[in-house]
Coordinates of N, CA and C in Angstrom, one line a residue:
X1 N 0.8 -1.2 0.0 CA 0.0 0.0 0.0 C 0.9 1.3 0.0
X2 N 1.9 1.2 0.8 CA 2.8 2.4 0.9 C 3.5 2.6 -0.4
X3 N 3.9 1.6 -1.1 CA 4.6 1.7 -2.4 C 3.6 2.3 -3.4
X4 N 2.3 1.9 -3.4 CA 1.4 2.5 -4.3 C 1.2 4.0 -4.1
X5 N 1.2 4.4 -2.8 CA 1.0 5.8 -2.5 C 2.2 6.6 -3.0
X6 N 3.4 6.1 -2.8 CA 4.6 6.7 -3.2 C 4.6 6.8 -4.7
X7 N 4.2 5.7 -5.4 CA 4.1 5.8 -6.9 C 3.1 6.8 -7.3
X8 N 1.9 6.8 -6.7 CA 0.9 7.8 -7.1 C 1.4 9.2 -6.9
X9 N 2.0 9.5 -5.8 CA 2.5 10.9 -5.6 C 3.6 11.2 -6.6
X10 N 4.5 10.3 -6.9 CA 5.6 10.5 -7.9 C 5.0 10.8 -9.2
X11 N 4.0 10.0 -9.7 CA 3.4 10.2 -11.0 C 2.7 11.6 -11.0
X12 N 2.0 11.9 -10.0 CA 1.2 13.2 -9.9 C 2.2 14.3 -10.0
X13 N 3.3 14.3 -9.3 CA 4.3 15.4 -9.3 C 4.9 15.6 -10.6
X14 N 5.3 14.4 -11.3 CA 5.9 14.5 -12.6 C 4.9 15.0 -13.6
X15 N 3.7 14.5 -13.5 CA 2.6 15.0 -14.5 C 2.4 16.5 -14.3
X16 N 2.2 16.9 -13.1 CA 2.0 18.3 -12.8 C 3.1 19.2 -13.4
X17 N 4.3 18.7 -13.2 CA 5.5 19.5 -13.7 C 5.5 19.5 -15.2
X18 N 5.2 18.4 -15.8 CA 5.2 18.3 -17.3 C 4.1 19.2 -17.9
X19 N 2.9 19.2 -17.2 CA 1.8 20.1 -17.7 C 2.3 21.6 -17.6
X20 N 2.9 21.9 -16.5 CA 3.4 23.3 -16.4 C 4.4 23.6 -17.4
X21 N 5.4 22.7 -17.7 CA 6.4 22.9 -18.7 C 5.7 23.1 -20.1
X22 N 4.8 22.2 -20.4 CA 4.1 22.3 -21.7 C 3.4 23.6 -21.8
X23 N 2.7 24.1 -20.8 CA 2.0 25.3 -20.8 C 3.0 26.5 -21.1
X24 N 4.1 26.5 -20.4 CA 5.1 27.5 -20.7 C 5.7 27.5 -22.1
X25 N 5.9 26.3 -22.6 CA 6.3 26.2 -24.0 C 5.3 26.8 -24.9
X26 N 4.0 26.4 -24.7 CA 3.0 26.9 -25.6 C 2.9 28.4 -25.5
X27 N 2.9 29.0 -24.4 CA 2.8 30.4 -24.3 C 4.0 31.1 -25.0
X28 N 5.2 30.5 -24.8 CA 6.4 31.1 -25.5 C 6.3 30.9 -27.0
X29 N 5.6 29.9 -27.4 CA 5.6 29.6 -28.9 C 4.5 30.4 -29.6
X30 N 3.6 31.1 -28.9 CA 2.6 31.9 -29.5 C 3.2 33.0 -30.3
X31 N 2.6 33.5 -31.4 CA 3.1 34.7 -32.1 C 2.9 35.9 -31.2
X32 N 3.8 36.9 -31.4 CA 3.7 38.1 -30.5 C 2.3 38.7 -30.6
X33 N 1.7 38.7 -31.7 CA 0.4 39.3 -31.8 C -0.7 38.6 -31.0
X34 N -0.4 37.4 -30.5 CA -1.4 36.7 -29.6 C -1.1 36.9 -28.1
X35 N 0.0 37.6 -27.8 CA 0.4 37.6 -26.4 C -0.1 38.8 -25.6
X36 N -0.1 40.0 -26.3 CA -0.4 41.2 -25.5 C -1.0 42.3 -26.4
X37 N -1.7 43.2 -25.8 CA -2.1 44.4 -26.5 C -1.0 45.4 -26.6
X38 N -0.5 45.7 -27.8 CA 0.7 46.5 -27.9 C 0.3 47.6 -28.9
X39 N 0.4 48.9 -28.4 CA 0.0 50.0 -29.2 C 1.0 50.2 -30.3
X40 N 2.2 49.6 -30.3 CA 3.2 49.8 -31.4 C 3.0 48.8 -32.5
X41 N 2.1 47.8 -32.3 CA 2.0 46.8 -33.4 C 1.0 47.3 -34.5
X42 N 1.2 46.8 -35.7 CA 0.3 47.1 -36.8 C -0.7 46.0 -37.0
X43 N -2.0 46.3 -36.7 CA -3.0 45.2 -36.8 C -3.2 44.7 -38.2
X44 N -2.9 45.5 -39.2 CA -3.1 45.1 -40.6 C -2.0 44.0 -40.9
X45 N -0.8 44.2 -40.5 CA 0.3 43.2 -40.7 C 0.0 42.0 -39.9
X46 N -0.3 42.2 -38.6 CA -0.6 41.1 -37.7 C -1.8 40.3 -38.2
X47 N -2.8 41.0 -38.6 CA -4.1 40.4 -39.1 C -3.8 39.5 -40.3
X48 N -3.0 40.0 -41.3 CA -2.6 39.2 -42.4 C -1.9 37.9 -42.0
X49 N -1.0 38.1 -41.0 CA -0.2 36.9 -40.5 C -1.1 36.0 -39.8
X50 N -2.1 36.5 -39.1 CA -3.0 35.6 -38.3 C -3.9 34.8 -39.3
X51 N -4.4 35.5 -40.4 CA -5.2 34.9 -41.4 C -4.4 33.8 -42.1
X52 N -3.1 34.1 -42.5 CA -2.3 33.1 -43.1 C -2.1 31.9 -42.2
X53 N -1.8 32.1 -41.0 CA -1.7 31.0 -40.0 C -3.0 30.2 -39.9
X54 N -4.1 30.9 -39.8 CA -5.4 30.2 -39.7 C -5.7 29.4 -41.0
X55 N -5.4 29.9 -42.2 CA -5.6 29.1 -43.4 C -4.7 27.8 -43.4
X56 N -3.4 28.0 -43.0 CA -2.5 26.9 -43.0 C -2.9 25.8 -41.9
X57 N -3.5 26.2 -40.9 CA -3.9 25.3 -39.8 C -5.4 25.0 -39.7
X58 N -6.1 25.5 -40.6 CA -7.6 25.3 -40.7 C -8.3 25.7 -39.4
X59 N -8.0 26.9 -39.0 CA -8.7 27.4 -37.8 C -9.3 28.8 -38.1
X60 N -10.2 29.3 -37.2 CA -10.7 30.6 -37.3 C -9.8 31.5 -36.5
X61 N -10.1 32.8 -36.7 CA -9.3 33.9 -36.0 C -10.2 34.5 -34.9
X62 N -9.7 34.7 -33.7 CA -10.3 35.5 -32.7 C -9.6 36.8 -32.7
X63 N -10.2 37.9 -33.0 CA -9.6 39.2 -32.9 C -10.2 39.8 -31.5
X64 N -9.2 39.9 -30.6 CA -9.6 40.4 -29.2 C -9.1 41.8 -29.1
X65 N -10.1 42.7 -29.0 CA -9.8 44.1 -28.8 C -9.9 44.5 -27.4
X66 N -8.8 45.2 -26.9 CA -8.8 45.7 -25.5 C -7.5 46.4 -25.3
X67 N -7.1 46.5 -24.1 CA -5.9 47.2 -23.7 C -5.5 47.0 -22.3
X68 N -4.3 47.4 -22.0 CA -3.8 47.3 -20.6 C -4.6 48.0 -19.6
X69 N -5.3 49.0 -20.0 CA -6.2 49.8 -19.1 C -7.5 49.0 -18.7
X70 N -7.8 48.0 -19.4 CA -9.1 47.2 -19.3 C -9.0 46.1 -18.3
X71 N -9.6 46.3 -17.2 CA -9.6 45.4 -16.1 C -10.2 44.0 -16.5
X72 N -11.2 44.0 -17.3 CA -11.8 42.8 -17.7 C -11.0 42.0 -18.7
X73 N -10.1 42.8 -19.4 CA -9.1 42.1 -20.3 C -8.1 41.3 -19.5
X74 N -7.7 41.9 -18.4 CA -6.8 41.2 -17.5 C -7.4 40.0 -16.8
X75 N -8.7 40.1 -16.4 CA -9.5 39.0 -15.9 C -9.6 37.9 -16.9
X76 N -9.8 38.2 -18.2 CA -9.9 37.2 -19.2 C -8.6 36.5 -19.4
X77 N -7.5 37.3 -19.5 CA -6.2 36.7 -19.7 C -5.9 35.7 -18.5
X78 N -6.2 36.1 -17.3 CA -5.9 35.3 -16.1 C -6.7 34.0 -16.2
X79 N -8.0 34.1 -16.6 CA -8.9 33.0 -16.7 C -8.4 32.0 -17.8
X80 N -8.0 32.5 -18.9 CA -7.5 31.6 -20.0 C -6.2 31.0 -19.6
X81 N -5.3 31.7 -19.0 CA -4.0 31.2 -18.7 C -4.0 30.3 -17.5
X82 N -5.0 30.3 -16.7 CA -5.1 29.4 -15.5 C -6.1 28.3 -15.6
X83 N -6.8 28.2 -16.8 CA -7.7 27.2 -17.0 C -7.2 26.4 -18.2
X84 N -6.4 25.3 -18.0 CA -5.8 24.6 -19.0 C -6.7 24.1 -20.1
X85 N -7.9 23.6 -19.8 CA -8.8 23.1 -20.8 C -9.2 24.2 -21.8
X86 N -9.5 25.4 -21.2 CA -9.9 26.6 -22.1 C -8.7 27.0 -22.9
X87 N -7.6 27.1 -22.3 CA -6.4 27.6 -23.0 C -6.1 26.7 -24.2
X88 N -6.2 25.4 -23.9 CA -5.9 24.4 -25.0 C -7.0 24.5 -26.1
X89 N -8.3 24.6 -25.7 CA -9.4 24.6 -26.6 C -9.3 25.9 -27.5
X90 N -9.0 27.0 -26.8 CA -8.9 28.3 -27.6 C -7.7 28.2 -28.6
X91 N -6.5 27.9 -28.2 CA -5.4 28.0 -29.1 C -5.3 26.8 -30.0
X92 N -5.9 25.7 -29.8 CA -6.0 24.6 -30.7 C -7.0 24.9 -31.8
X93 N -8.0 25.7 -31.6 CA -9.1 25.9 -32.5 C -9.1 27.3 -33.1
X94 N -8.3 28.2 -32.6 CA -8.4 29.6 -33.1 C -6.9 30.2 -33.1
X95 N -6.7 31.1 -34.0 CA -5.5 31.9 -34.0 C -6.0 33.2 -33.3
X96 N -5.3 33.6 -32.2 CA -5.7 34.8 -31.5 C -4.9 36.0 -31.9
X97 N -5.6 37.1 -32.2 CA -5.0 38.3 -32.6 C -5.5 39.4 -31.6
X98 N -4.5 39.9 -30.8 CA -4.9 40.9 -29.8 C -4.6 42.3 -30.5
X99 N -5.7 43.1 -30.5 CA -5.6 44.4 -31.1 C -5.7 45.5 -30.0
X100 N -4.8 46.4 -29.8 CA -4.8 47.4 -28.8 C -5.8 48.5 -29.1
X101 N -6.5 48.9 -28.1 CA -7.4 50.1 -28.2 C -7.0 50.9 -26.9
X102 N -6.4 52.0 -27.1 CA -6.0 52.8 -25.9 C -5.8 54.3 -26.3
X103 N -5.6 55.1 -25.4 CA -5.2 56.5 -25.7 C -4.0 56.6 -26.5
X104 N -3.1 55.7 -26.3 CA -1.8 55.7 -27.1 C -2.0 55.3 -28.6
X105 N -3.0 54.5 -28.8 CA -3.3 54.1 -30.2 C -4.7 53.4 -30.2
X106 N -5.6 54.1 -30.8 CA -7.0 53.6 -31.0 C -7.2 52.7 -32.2
X107 N -6.2 52.6 -33.0 CA -6.2 51.7 -34.2 C -7.5 52.0 -35.0
X108 N -7.8 53.3 -35.2 CA -9.0 53.7 -35.9 C -9.2 53.2 -37.3
X109 N -8.1 53.1 -38.1 CA -8.2 52.6 -39.4 C -8.6 51.1 -39.4
X110 N -8.0 50.4 -38.6 CA -8.3 48.9 -38.5 C -9.7 48.7 -38.0
X111 N -10.0 49.3 -36.8 CA -11.2 49.0 -36.2 C -12.4 49.7 -36.9
X112 N -12.1 50.8 -37.6 CA -13.2 51.5 -38.3 C -13.9 50.6 -39.4
X113 N -13.2 49.6 -39.9 CA -13.8 48.7 -40.9 C -14.5 47.5 -40.3
X114 N -14.6 47.5 -39.0 CA -15.3 46.3 -38.3 C -16.6 46.8 -37.7
X115 N -17.5 45.9 -37.3 CA -18.7 46.3 -36.6 C -18.4 47.0 -35.3
X116 N -19.3 47.8 -34.9 CA -19.2 48.6 -33.7 C -18.8 47.7 -32.4
X117 N -17.9 48.3 -31.6 CA -17.5 47.6 -30.4 C -18.5 47.9 -29.3
X118 N -18.9 46.9 -28.6 CA -20.0 47.0 -27.6 C -19.5 47.0 -26.2
X119 N -18.2 46.8 -26.0 CA -17.6 46.6 -24.7 C -16.3 46.0 -24.8
X120 N -15.5 46.0 -23.7 CA -14.2 45.4 -23.7 C -14.0 44.4 -22.7
X121 N -13.3 43.3 -23.0 CA -12.8 43.0 -24.3 C -13.9 42.7 -25.3
X122 N -13.6 43.0 -26.5 CA -14.6 42.8 -27.6 C -13.9 41.7 -28.5
X123 N -14.7 40.7 -28.9 CA -14.2 39.7 -29.7 C -14.9 39.7 -31.1
X124 N -14.1 39.6 -32.1 CA -14.6 39.3 -33.5 C -14.0 37.9 -33.8
X125 N -14.9 37.1 -34.3 CA -14.4 35.8 -34.8 C -14.6 35.8 -36.3
X126 N -13.5 35.4 -37.0 CA -13.5 35.4 -38.5 C -13.2 34.0 -39.0
X127 N -13.8 33.7 -40.2 CA -13.3 32.6 -40.9 C -11.9 32.9 -41.3
X128 N -11.2 31.8 -41.8 CA -9.8 32.1 -42.2 C -9.6 32.8 -43.5
X129 N -10.8 33.3 -44.1 CA -10.7 34.2 -45.2 C -11.0 35.6 -44.8
X130 N -11.2 35.8 -43.5 CA -11.4 37.2 -43.0 C -12.9 37.5 -42.8
X131 N -13.8 36.7 -43.2 CA -15.3 37.0 -43.1 C -15.6 36.9 -41.6
X132 N -16.3 38.0 -41.1 CA -16.7 38.0 -39.7 C -17.9 37.1 -39.5
X133 N -17.8 36.2 -38.5 CA -18.9 35.3 -38.2 C -19.5 35.6 -36.8
X134 N -18.8 36.4 -36.0 CA -19.2 36.8 -34.7 C -18.6 38.1 -34.3
X135 N -19.4 39.0 -33.7 CA -18.9 40.2 -33.1 C -19.7 40.5 -31.8
X136 N -18.9 40.7 -30.8 CA -19.6 41.1 -29.5 C -18.7 41.0 -28.3
X137 N -19.1 41.6 -27.2 CA -18.3 41.4 -26.0 C -18.7 40.0 -25.5
X138 N -18.0 39.6 -24.5 CA -18.2 38.2 -24.1 C -18.7 38.1 -22.6
X139 N -19.5 39.2 -22.3 CA -20.0 39.2 -20.9 C -21.0 38.1 -20.6
X140 N -21.6 37.5 -21.7 CA -22.5 36.4 -21.5 C -21.8 35.1 -21.1
X141 N -20.5 35.1 -21.1 CA -19.7 34.0 -20.6 C -19.4 34.0 -19.1
X142 N -19.9 35.1 -18.5 CA -19.7 35.2 -17.0 C -20.8 34.5 -16.3
X143 N -20.5 34.0 -15.1 CA -21.4 33.4 -14.2 C -21.0 33.7 -12.8
X144 N -21.8 34.4 -12.1 CA -21.5 34.8 -10.7 C -20.3 35.7 -10.7
X145 N -20.2 36.6 -11.7 CA -19.1 37.6 -11.8 C -17.7 37.0 -12.3
X146 N -17.7 35.8 -12.7 CA -16.4 35.2 -13.2 C -16.7 34.5 -14.5
X147 N -15.7 34.4 -15.3 CA -15.8 33.6 -16.6 C -16.1 32.1 -16.2
X148 N -17.1 31.5 -16.8 CA -17.5 30.2 -16.6 C -16.8 29.2 -17.6
X149 N -16.0 28.3 -17.1 CA -15.4 27.3 -18.0 C -16.4 26.6 -18.9
X150 N -17.6 26.3 -18.3 CA -18.6 25.6 -19.1 C -19.1 26.4 -20.2
X151 N -19.5 27.7 -19.9 CA -20.1 28.6 -20.9 C -19.0 28.9 -21.9
X152 N -17.8 29.2 -21.5 CA -16.7 29.5 -22.4 C -16.4 28.4 -23.4
X153 N -16.4 27.1 -22.8 CA -16.1 26.0 -23.7 C -17.2 25.8 -24.7
X154 N -18.5 26.0 -24.3 CA -19.6 25.9 -25.3 C -19.5 26.9 -26.3
X155 N -19.1 28.1 -26.0 CA -18.9 29.2 -26.9 C -17.8 28.9 -27.9
X156 N -16.7 28.4 -27.4 CA -15.6 28.1 -28.3 C -16.0 26.9 -29.2
X157 N -16.7 25.9 -28.7 CA -17.2 24.8 -29.5 C -18.1 25.3 -30.6
X158 N -19.0 26.2 -30.3 CA -20.0 26.8 -31.3 C -19.3 27.4 -32.4
X159 N -18.2 28.2 -32.2 CA -17.6 29.0 -33.2 C -16.3 28.4 -33.8
X160 N -15.9 27.2 -33.3 CA -14.7 26.6 -34.0 C -15.1 25.9 -35.2
X161 N -14.2 25.6 -36.1 CA -14.4 24.9 -37.3 C -14.6 23.4 -37.1

């Protein structure tokens, strides 16, 4: 019995460490346009690269509009980065393009060609040809003031290819 307990604890520790390492590798391997809202980035260039990536990998694109000033954007990032199933589902099924909207850069030219933003973070989901299939904030994915893994997963399932 004692040996089984030691074996179980060892396997659990190794597995937990491997998952954490895998998560770190995945975050590091994401394109820069998927990692942060950066007022210096060109969303047209990044958007073309995201669409190219989406075509090659047969995924849709999530255009996430927000900024470092947006508290709900930080809540969303924290939720995604600490919920492995959602993180995996999002990045396996979508190419994420973060577009900055802030006093430093409102990205008016890029955002002016898209449907009106209704709140932040705002998500546009496009086919890999750039056609918009969804536009809206994601407040409906909250439950008791927090993002719901169940609601979020259903949403991602609905909009993935």
